[in-house]
Coordinates of C-alpha atoms and ligand atoms in Angstrom, one line a residue:
M62 CA 42.5 -17.6 -15.1
K63 CA 42.1 -16.1 -11.6
D64 CA 41.0 -12.5 -11.5
T65 CA 43.9 -10.6 -10.0
K66 CA 42.2 -7.2 -9.8
G67 CA 42.1 -5.6 -6.4
P68 CA 39.0 -4.1 -4.7
A69 CA 39.6 -0.5 -6.1
A70 CA 40.1 -1.8 -9.7
Q71 CA 36.9 -4.0 -9.5
L72 CA 34.9 -1.1 -8.0
L73 CA 36.0 1.3 -10.8
E74 CA 35.2 -1.3 -13.4
M75 CA 31.7 -1.7 -12.0
M76 CA 31.3 2.1 -11.8
E77 CA 32.2 2.4 -15.5
Q78 CA 29.7 -0.4 -16.4
E79 CA 27.0 1.3 -14.4
G80 CA 27.8 4.9 -15.3
I81 CA 28.3 5.9 -11.7
V82 CA 30.2 9.1 -10.8
Q83 CA 31.2 8.4 -7.2
I84 CA 31.0 5.7 -4.5
S85 CA 32.1 6.6 -1.0
L86 CA 32.4 4.2 2.0
H87 CA 32.4 5.7 5.4
R88 CA 33.2 4.5 8.9
D89 CA 32.8 6.4 12.1
S90 CA 35.5 5.3 14.6
R91 CA 33.5 6.3 17.7
T92 CA 30.3 4.4 17.1
G93 CA 31.3 2.0 14.4
M94 CA 28.5 3.4 12.1
K95 CA 29.2 2.5 8.5
A96 CA 27.6 4.2 5.5
V97 CA 27.7 3.9 1.7
L98 CA 27.1 6.9 -0.6
V99 CA 26.5 6.5 -4.3
I100 CA 26.4 9.5 -6.7
D101 CA 24.8 8.3 -9.9
S102 CA 24.9 11.7 -11.6
V103 CA 26.0 15.2 -10.7
A104 CA 24.8 18.7 -11.7
Q105 CA 27.4 21.4 -12.0
E106 CA 27.1 25.2 -11.7
G107 CA 30.4 27.0 -11.9
R108 CA 32.5 25.3 -9.1
Q109 CA 29.4 24.0 -7.3
F110 CA 28.4 20.3 -7.7
S111 CA 25.2 18.9 -6.4
A112 CA 23.4 15.5 -6.2
S113 CA 20.2 14.8 -4.1
G114 CA 18.7 11.7 -2.7
G115 CA 17.5 10.1 0.5
T116 CA 19.5 8.5 3.3
R117 CA 18.0 5.2 4.7
F118 CA 18.9 3.0 7.6
A119 CA 18.8 -0.5 6.2
H120 CA 20.7 -3.8 5.5
K121 CA 23.2 -5.6 7.7
D122 CA 25.3 -6.5 4.7
P123 CA 27.4 -3.8 3.0
D124 CA 27.2 -5.3 -0.4
T125 CA 23.5 -5.4 -0.3
A126 CA 23.5 -1.8 1.0
L127 CA 25.8 -0.8 -2.0
K128 CA 23.5 -2.5 -4.5
D129 CA 20.5 -0.9 -3.1
A130 CA 22.2 2.6 -3.0
M131 CA 23.1 2.2 -6.7
R132 CA 19.6 1.4 -7.8
L133 CA 18.2 4.2 -5.7
A134 CA 20.7 6.8 -6.9
R135 CA 19.7 5.9 -10.4
A136 CA 16.1 6.4 -9.5
M137 CA 17.0 9.9 -8.2
S138 CA 18.7 10.8 -11.5
R139 CA 15.5 9.8 -13.3
K140 CA 13.3 11.8 -10.9
A141 CA 15.4 14.9 -11.4
K142 CA 14.7 14.7 -15.1
V143 CA 11.0 14.1 -14.5
L144 CA 10.9 17.3 -12.4
G145 CA 13.1 19.1 -15.0
V146 CA 15.6 20.3 -12.4
Q147 CA 19.4 20.7 -12.7
E148 CA 20.2 18.2 -10.0
G149 CA 22.2 15.0 -9.8
G150 CA 21.0 11.7 -8.4
A151 CA 22.5 10.1 -5.2
K152 CA 21.5 7.9 -2.3
A153 CA 23.1 7.0 1.0
V154 CA 22.5 3.9 3.2
V155 CA 23.5 3.9 6.8
I156 CA 24.1 0.1 7.5
A157 CA 21.6 -1.3 10.0
D158 CA 24.0 -3.7 11.7
R159 CA 23.6 -2.0 15.1
E160 CA 21.1 -0.1 17.2
K161 CA 20.0 3.3 16.1
T162 CA 21.3 5.3 19.0
V163 CA 21.6 9.0 19.3
P164 CA 25.5 8.8 18.8
L165 CA 24.8 6.8 15.7
L166 CA 22.4 9.4 14.4
H167 CA 25.0 12.1 15.2
A168 CA 27.6 10.1 13.3
A169 CA 25.2 9.9 10.3
G170 CA 24.8 13.7 10.5
D171 CA 28.5 14.1 10.5
F172 CA 28.9 11.8 7.5
I173 CA 26.4 14.0 5.6
Q174 CA 28.1 17.2 6.6
M175 CA 31.5 15.9 5.6
Q176 CA 30.3 15.7 2.0
G177 CA 30.3 19.5 2.1
G178 CA 27.0 20.1 0.4
T179 CA 27.6 18.2 -2.8
F180 CA 25.2 15.6 -1.4
R181 CA 21.9 17.0 -0.2
T182 CA 19.6 14.5 1.5
A183 CA 16.3 13.8 3.1
I184 CA 15.4 11.0 5.5
D185 CA 14.2 7.7 3.9
L186 CA 13.1 4.3 5.0
G187 CA 14.2 3.3 8.5
F188 CA 14.6 6.9 9.8
S189 CA 11.7 8.7 11.6
M190 CA 11.0 12.4 11.7
R191 CA 12.4 12.4 15.2
D192 CA 15.7 10.9 13.9
A193 CA 15.7 13.7 11.3
T194 CA 15.8 16.3 14.1
T195 CA 18.8 14.5 15.7
I196 CA 20.6 14.1 12.4
A197 CA 20.0 17.7 11.5
S198 CA 21.7 18.9 14.7
R199 CA 24.9 17.9 13.0
T200 CA 24.4 18.9 9.4
S201 CA 22.9 21.7 7.4
F202 CA 22.4 19.5 4.3
L203 CA 19.2 17.6 5.4
D204 CA 15.8 18.6 4.1
S205 CA 12.5 16.9 5.0
L206 CA 12.5 18.5 8.5
S207 CA 9.5 18.7 10.8
H208 CA 7.2 21.7 10.8
C209 CA 8.5 22.8 14.3
Q210 CA 12.0 22.9 12.7
K211 CA 10.7 25.2 9.9
G212 CA 10.6 22.2 7.5
L213 CA 7.6 21.0 5.4
G214 CA 7.1 17.7 7.3
S215 CA 7.1 14.2 6.0
T216 CA 7.7 14.0 2.2
G217 CA 5.4 11.0 2.3
E218 CA 2.4 13.3 2.2
N219 CA 3.5 15.1 -1.0
T220 CA 4.5 11.7 -2.5
A221 CA 0.9 10.5 -1.9
E222 CA -0.5 13.8 -3.2
G223 CA 1.3 13.3 -6.5
M224 CA 0.4 9.6 -6.7
V225 CA -3.3 10.3 -6.3
K226 CA -3.2 12.9 -9.0
G227 CA -1.4 10.4 -11.1
F228 CA -4.0 7.7 -10.3
E229 CA -6.7 10.1 -11.7
T230 CA -4.8 10.1 -15.1
I231 CA -4.2 6.4 -15.0
S232 CA -7.9 5.6 -14.2
R233 CA -9.1 7.8 -17.0
H234 CA -6.5 7.0 -19.7
V235 CA -5.5 3.5 -18.9
L236 CA -8.4 1.9 -17.0
G237 CA -11.2 3.9 -18.7
K238 CA -13.2 4.7 -15.6
P239 CA -13.2 7.4 -12.9
L240 CA -10.9 6.9 -9.9
K241 CA -13.7 6.6 -7.4
E242 CA -14.8 3.3 -9.2
C243 CA -11.4 1.8 -8.9
T244 CA -10.3 -0.8 -6.4
I245 CA -6.8 -0.3 -5.0
A246 CA -4.5 -2.7 -3.1
I247 CA -1.7 -1.0 -1.1
Q248 CA 1.3 -2.8 0.3
G249 CA 2.8 -0.9 3.2
L250 CA 1.0 1.7 5.4
G251 CA 4.0 3.9 6.2
A252 CA 4.6 7.5 5.4
V253 CA 3.5 7.1 1.8
G254 CA 1.1 4.2 2.0
M255 CA -1.0 5.6 4.8
A256 CA -1.2 9.1 3.3
L257 CA -2.2 7.4 0.0
A258 CA -4.9 5.3 1.6
K259 CA -6.4 8.3 3.4
R260 CA -6.7 10.2 0.1
L261 CA -8.1 7.3 -1.8
V262 CA -10.8 6.6 0.8
R263 CA -11.7 10.2 0.7
K264 CA -12.1 9.9 -3.1
G265 CA -14.5 7.0 -2.6
C266 CA -12.2 4.2 -3.8
K267 CA -12.4 0.7 -2.4
V268 CA -9.0 0.3 -0.7
T269 CA -7.4 -2.9 0.6
A270 CA -4.1 -2.8 2.4
A271 CA -1.5 -4.7 4.4
D272 CA 1.3 -3.9 6.8
T273 CA 3.5 -6.0 9.0
C274 CA 2.8 -3.5 11.8
S275 CA -0.6 -4.2 13.4
K276 CA -0.9 -0.6 14.8
K277 CA -0.8 0.8 11.4
C278 CA -3.3 -1.7 10.2
E279 CA -5.7 -0.8 13.0
K280 CA -5.4 2.9 12.1
A281 CA -6.1 2.2 8.4
S282 CA -9.0 0.0 9.3
S283 CA -10.5 2.9 11.4
I284 CA -10.7 5.1 8.2
G285 CA -12.4 2.4 6.1
V286 CA -9.5 0.4 4.6
T287 CA -10.0 -3.4 4.4
I288 CA -6.9 -5.1 5.9
V289 CA -5.5 -8.4 4.6
P290 CA -2.5 -10.4 5.7
P291 CA 0.9 -9.2 4.2
E292 CA 1.4 -12.4 2.3
E293 CA -1.9 -11.9 0.4
I294 CA -1.7 -8.2 -0.6
L295 CA 0.3 -8.7 -3.9
T296 CA -2.2 -11.2 -5.3
Q297 CA -5.4 -9.2 -4.5
Q298 CA -7.9 -8.7 -7.2
A299 CA -7.6 -4.9 -7.9
D300 CA -7.6 -2.3 -10.6
I301 CA -4.4 -0.8 -9.2
L302 CA -1.8 -2.6 -7.1
A303 CA 0.3 0.0 -5.2
P304 CA 3.5 -1.4 -3.6
C305 CA 4.5 1.2 -1.0
A306 CA 6.9 -0.7 1.2
L307 CA 10.2 -2.1 -0.1
G308 CA 11.7 -2.3 -3.5
G309 CA 12.2 -5.5 -5.7
V310 CA 8.8 -7.0 -4.5
I311 CA 7.6 -7.9 -8.1
R312 CA 9.8 -10.6 -9.7
P313 CA 9.4 -12.0 -13.2
E314 CA 8.0 -15.3 -11.9
A315 CA 5.4 -13.5 -9.8
A316 CA 3.6 -12.1 -12.8
A317 CA 1.7 -15.3 -13.2
T318 CA 0.1 -15.0 -9.8
L319 CA -1.0 -11.3 -10.0
R320 CA -4.6 -10.3 -10.3
C321 CA -4.3 -6.6 -10.9
K322 CA -4.7 -4.6 -14.1
V323 CA -2.1 -1.9 -13.3
I324 CA 0.9 -1.8 -10.9
A325 CA 1.4 1.9 -9.8
G326 CA 3.3 2.2 -6.5
G327 CA 5.3 4.6 -4.3
A328 CA 8.1 2.3 -3.4
N329 CA 11.4 2.9 -5.4
N330 CA 12.6 0.1 -7.8
I331 CA 9.4 -2.0 -7.5
L332 CA 10.5 -4.5 -10.1
D333 CA 13.3 -6.9 -9.1
D334 CA 14.7 -7.2 -12.6
E335 CA 13.3 -4.1 -14.4
T336 CA 13.5 -5.4 -18.0
E337 CA 12.6 -9.1 -17.4
T338 CA 9.7 -8.4 -15.0
D339 CA 8.3 -5.6 -17.3
K340 CA 8.3 -8.2 -20.1
A341 CA 6.6 -10.8 -18.0
L342 CA 4.0 -8.3 -16.9
T343 CA 3.3 -7.2 -20.5
G344 CA 2.9 -10.9 -21.4
R345 CA 0.1 -11.0 -18.7
G346 CA -1.5 -7.8 -19.9
I347 CA -0.5 -6.0 -16.7
I348 CA 0.5 -2.4 -17.1
F349 CA 3.5 -1.1 -15.0
V350 CA 3.6 2.6 -14.4
P351 CA 7.2 3.8 -13.8
E352 CA 7.5 4.6 -10.1
F353 CA 10.2 7.3 -10.7
V354 CA 7.5 9.3 -12.4
L355 CA 4.6 8.5 -10.0
N356 CA 6.5 9.0 -6.7
S357 CA 8.6 12.0 -7.7
A358 CA 6.5 14.6 -5.7
G359 CA 8.4 13.6 -2.5
F360 CA 11.7 14.8 -4.1
L361 CA 9.8 17.9 -5.3
Q362 CA 8.8 18.7 -1.7
A363 CA 12.4 18.5 -0.5
L364 CA 13.4 20.9 -3.3
V365 CA 10.6 23.3 -2.4
E366 CA 11.7 23.1 1.3
R367 CA 15.3 23.8 0.3
R368 CA 14.4 27.1 -1.3
G369 CA 12.1 28.1 1.6
G370 CA 8.8 27.4 -0.1
T371 CA 5.5 26.3 1.6
V372 CA 3.5 23.0 1.9
R373 CA 0.8 24.6 -0.2
E374 CA 3.3 25.2 -3.0
A375 CA 4.6 21.6 -2.8
R376 CA 1.1 20.2 -3.0
Q377 CA 0.2 22.5 -6.0
L378 CA 3.4 21.7 -7.9
S379 CA 2.7 18.0 -7.5
R380 CA 0.4 18.4 -10.5
I381 CA 3.5 17.7 -12.6
V382 CA 3.0 14.0 -11.8
P383 CA -0.1 13.5 -13.9
E384 CA 1.3 15.8 -16.6
R385 CA 4.4 13.6 -16.9
I386 CA 2.3 10.4 -16.7
Q387 CA 0.3 11.7 -19.6
E388 CA 3.5 12.4 -21.6
V389 CA 4.6 8.8 -20.8
I390 CA 1.3 7.3 -22.0
K391 CA 1.4 9.5 -25.1
H392 CA 5.0 8.4 -25.9
S393 CA 4.2 4.7 -25.3
R394 CA 1.3 4.9 -27.7
M395 CA 3.5 6.7 -30.4
T396 CA 6.3 4.2 -30.1
G397 CA 4.6 1.0 -29.2
K398 CA 6.7 0.7 -26.0
T399 CA 5.7 -0.2 -22.5
L400 CA 5.1 2.7 -20.1
L401 CA 8.4 1.8 -18.4
E402 CA 10.3 1.8 -21.6
A403 CA 8.7 5.1 -22.6
G404 CA 9.4 6.6 -19.1
I405 CA 13.1 5.6 -19.4
E406 CA 13.3 7.0 -22.9
L407 CA 11.9 10.3 -21.8
F408 CA 13.5 10.6 -18.4
G409 CA 16.3 8.0 -18.1
T410 CA 20.0 8.6 -17.9
E411 CA 22.4 8.0 -20.8
K412 CA 23.2 4.6 -19.3
D413 CA 19.6 3.7 -19.0
K414 CA 18.9 4.4 -22.6
T415 CA 21.6 1.9 -23.8
Q416 CA 19.6 -0.8 -22.0
I417 CA 16.2 -0.4 -23.8
R418 CA 15.0 -1.4 -27.2
P419 CA 15.8 1.2 -29.8
G420 CA 12.5 3.0 -30.8
R421 CA 11.2 5.5 -33.3
K422 CA 12.6 9.1 -32.8
T423 CA 10.3 11.5 -31.0
K424 CA 10.2 15.3 -30.5
A425 CA 12.9 16.7 -28.3
N426 CA 12.0 17.1 -24.6
A427 CA 12.5 20.8 -24.4
N428 CA 10.5 22.9 -22.0
R429 CA 9.9 20.4 -19.3
A430 CA 11.1 22.5 -16.4
I431 CA 8.6 23.8 -13.9
A432 CA 9.6 26.6 -11.5
I433 CA 10.3 24.8 -8.2
Ligands
NAD4 P1 8.0 3.8 5.8 O1 9.1 3.1 6.5 O2 7.3 4.9 6.5 O3 6.8 2.7 5.5 C1 7.1 1.4 4.9 C2 6.0 0.6 5.5 O4 6.0 -0.7 4.9 C3 6.1 0.3 7.0 O5 4.9 0.7 7.7 C4 6.4 -1.2 7.1 O6 5.9 -1.7 8.3 C5 5.8 -1.7 5.9 N1 6.2 -3.0 5.4 C6 7.5 -3.4 5.3 N2 7.5 -4.7 4.8 C7 6.2 -5.0 4.5 C8 5.6 -6.1 3.9 N3 6.3 -7.2 3.6 N4 4.3 -6.1 3.7 C9 3.6 -5.0 4.1 N5 4.1 -3.9 4.7 C10 5.4 -3.9 4.9 O7 8.6 4.2 4.4 P2 7.9 5.2 3.4 O8 8.6 6.6 3.6 O9 6.4 5.2 3.4 O10 8.5 4.7 2.0 C11 7.9 3.6 1.4 C12 8.6 3.3 0.1 O11 8.4 4.4 -0.8 C13 10.1 3.1 0.1 O12 10.5 2.2 -0.9 C14 10.6 4.5 -0.2 O13 12.0 4.4 -0.7 C15 9.6 4.9 -1.2 N6 9.5 6.4 -1.4 C16 9.2 7.2 -0.3 C17 9.1 8.5 -0.5 C18 8.8 9.5 0.7 O14 8.5 10.6 0.4 N7 8.7 8.9 1.9 C19 9.2 9.1 -1.7 C20 9.5 8.3 -2.8 C21 9.7 6.9 -2.6

């Protein structure tokens, strides 16, 4: 029989299936700018509601943008649990079907402001620090501002800081050798990838990387990174493969072609189909480190900036990343689950937990908050 449900009924049914709190579609009549906002989970204090997540400029197709925002908002809910903060998870996508002009950036700022503070955001993929300044001229709910605007600068630096600290734990407890002896392959030399490459070279690691932008490759090469073509980076022989560009880059069928021991990246939602790809990787003996734990120090910096803290504090607090990774490794060893399953069991949403294999009961996760 033909499905007679209208768009609102279909959307609400999908929200119920996915455990989503709110989906907003926005259109600016002056510029034609369109945006999608997904709130996966929300924190409540009295009459105040809040949910945090980045705003990216991506995708020409609204359905792809919605799907992306849904997965990213879920990742933010998980990261809030990793950091132990009372905060919901959300994500907005400004649809990249037109030029990124100043009026469009103003419209994006107005759209953020219209949410009245329930949605707090930071710039993400497709927006530069300069764009952040323009967007911020229209809203007071944008973190991740530049230093000259009394912000803490790019969150990519703190994301990389947490990742390197996480790599120390992974090299010691998973690879069984010091980090400086590890070979690392990085996909993407943007805000996260470049900051990560710099830190790893400084540690003495052998770093290989790729980016579609030749200028970024030249810059990385000048600090000692070996550059390979973008189509070769995922199949490099390496101890750690670190995807730091787009999500969904590792598909189940790709597992057979990989030559790394561990996948530990900064990109959100690295695995195309989380459960199936994790299974395929496990079959090949490749360990996947949940990215929502490893890259959570970017979100942490935005939270520190919001309460008026300093860069130094954000860098110091990023020690939470190796602590959480250690918890995930311990939980995985106790339950016989993969690191991804263990990470979801410890930090996933209620909806997430219905999608993983039932495991043995573990100690309650009390006391996981840090003072941000
Ligand atoms: P960015 O836009 O600064 O960098 C992305 C880089 O990837 C660009 O240099 C781009 O040229 C490159 N790239 C794109 N396609 C590529 C390909 N096929 N091969 C090689 N390189 C390619 O973005 P970013 O802020 O560094 O974020 C990177 C990823 O990390 C995103 O998935 C983002 O959501 C995630 N993330 C970022 C932060 C943060 O603090 N910025 C925090 C957590 C997660």
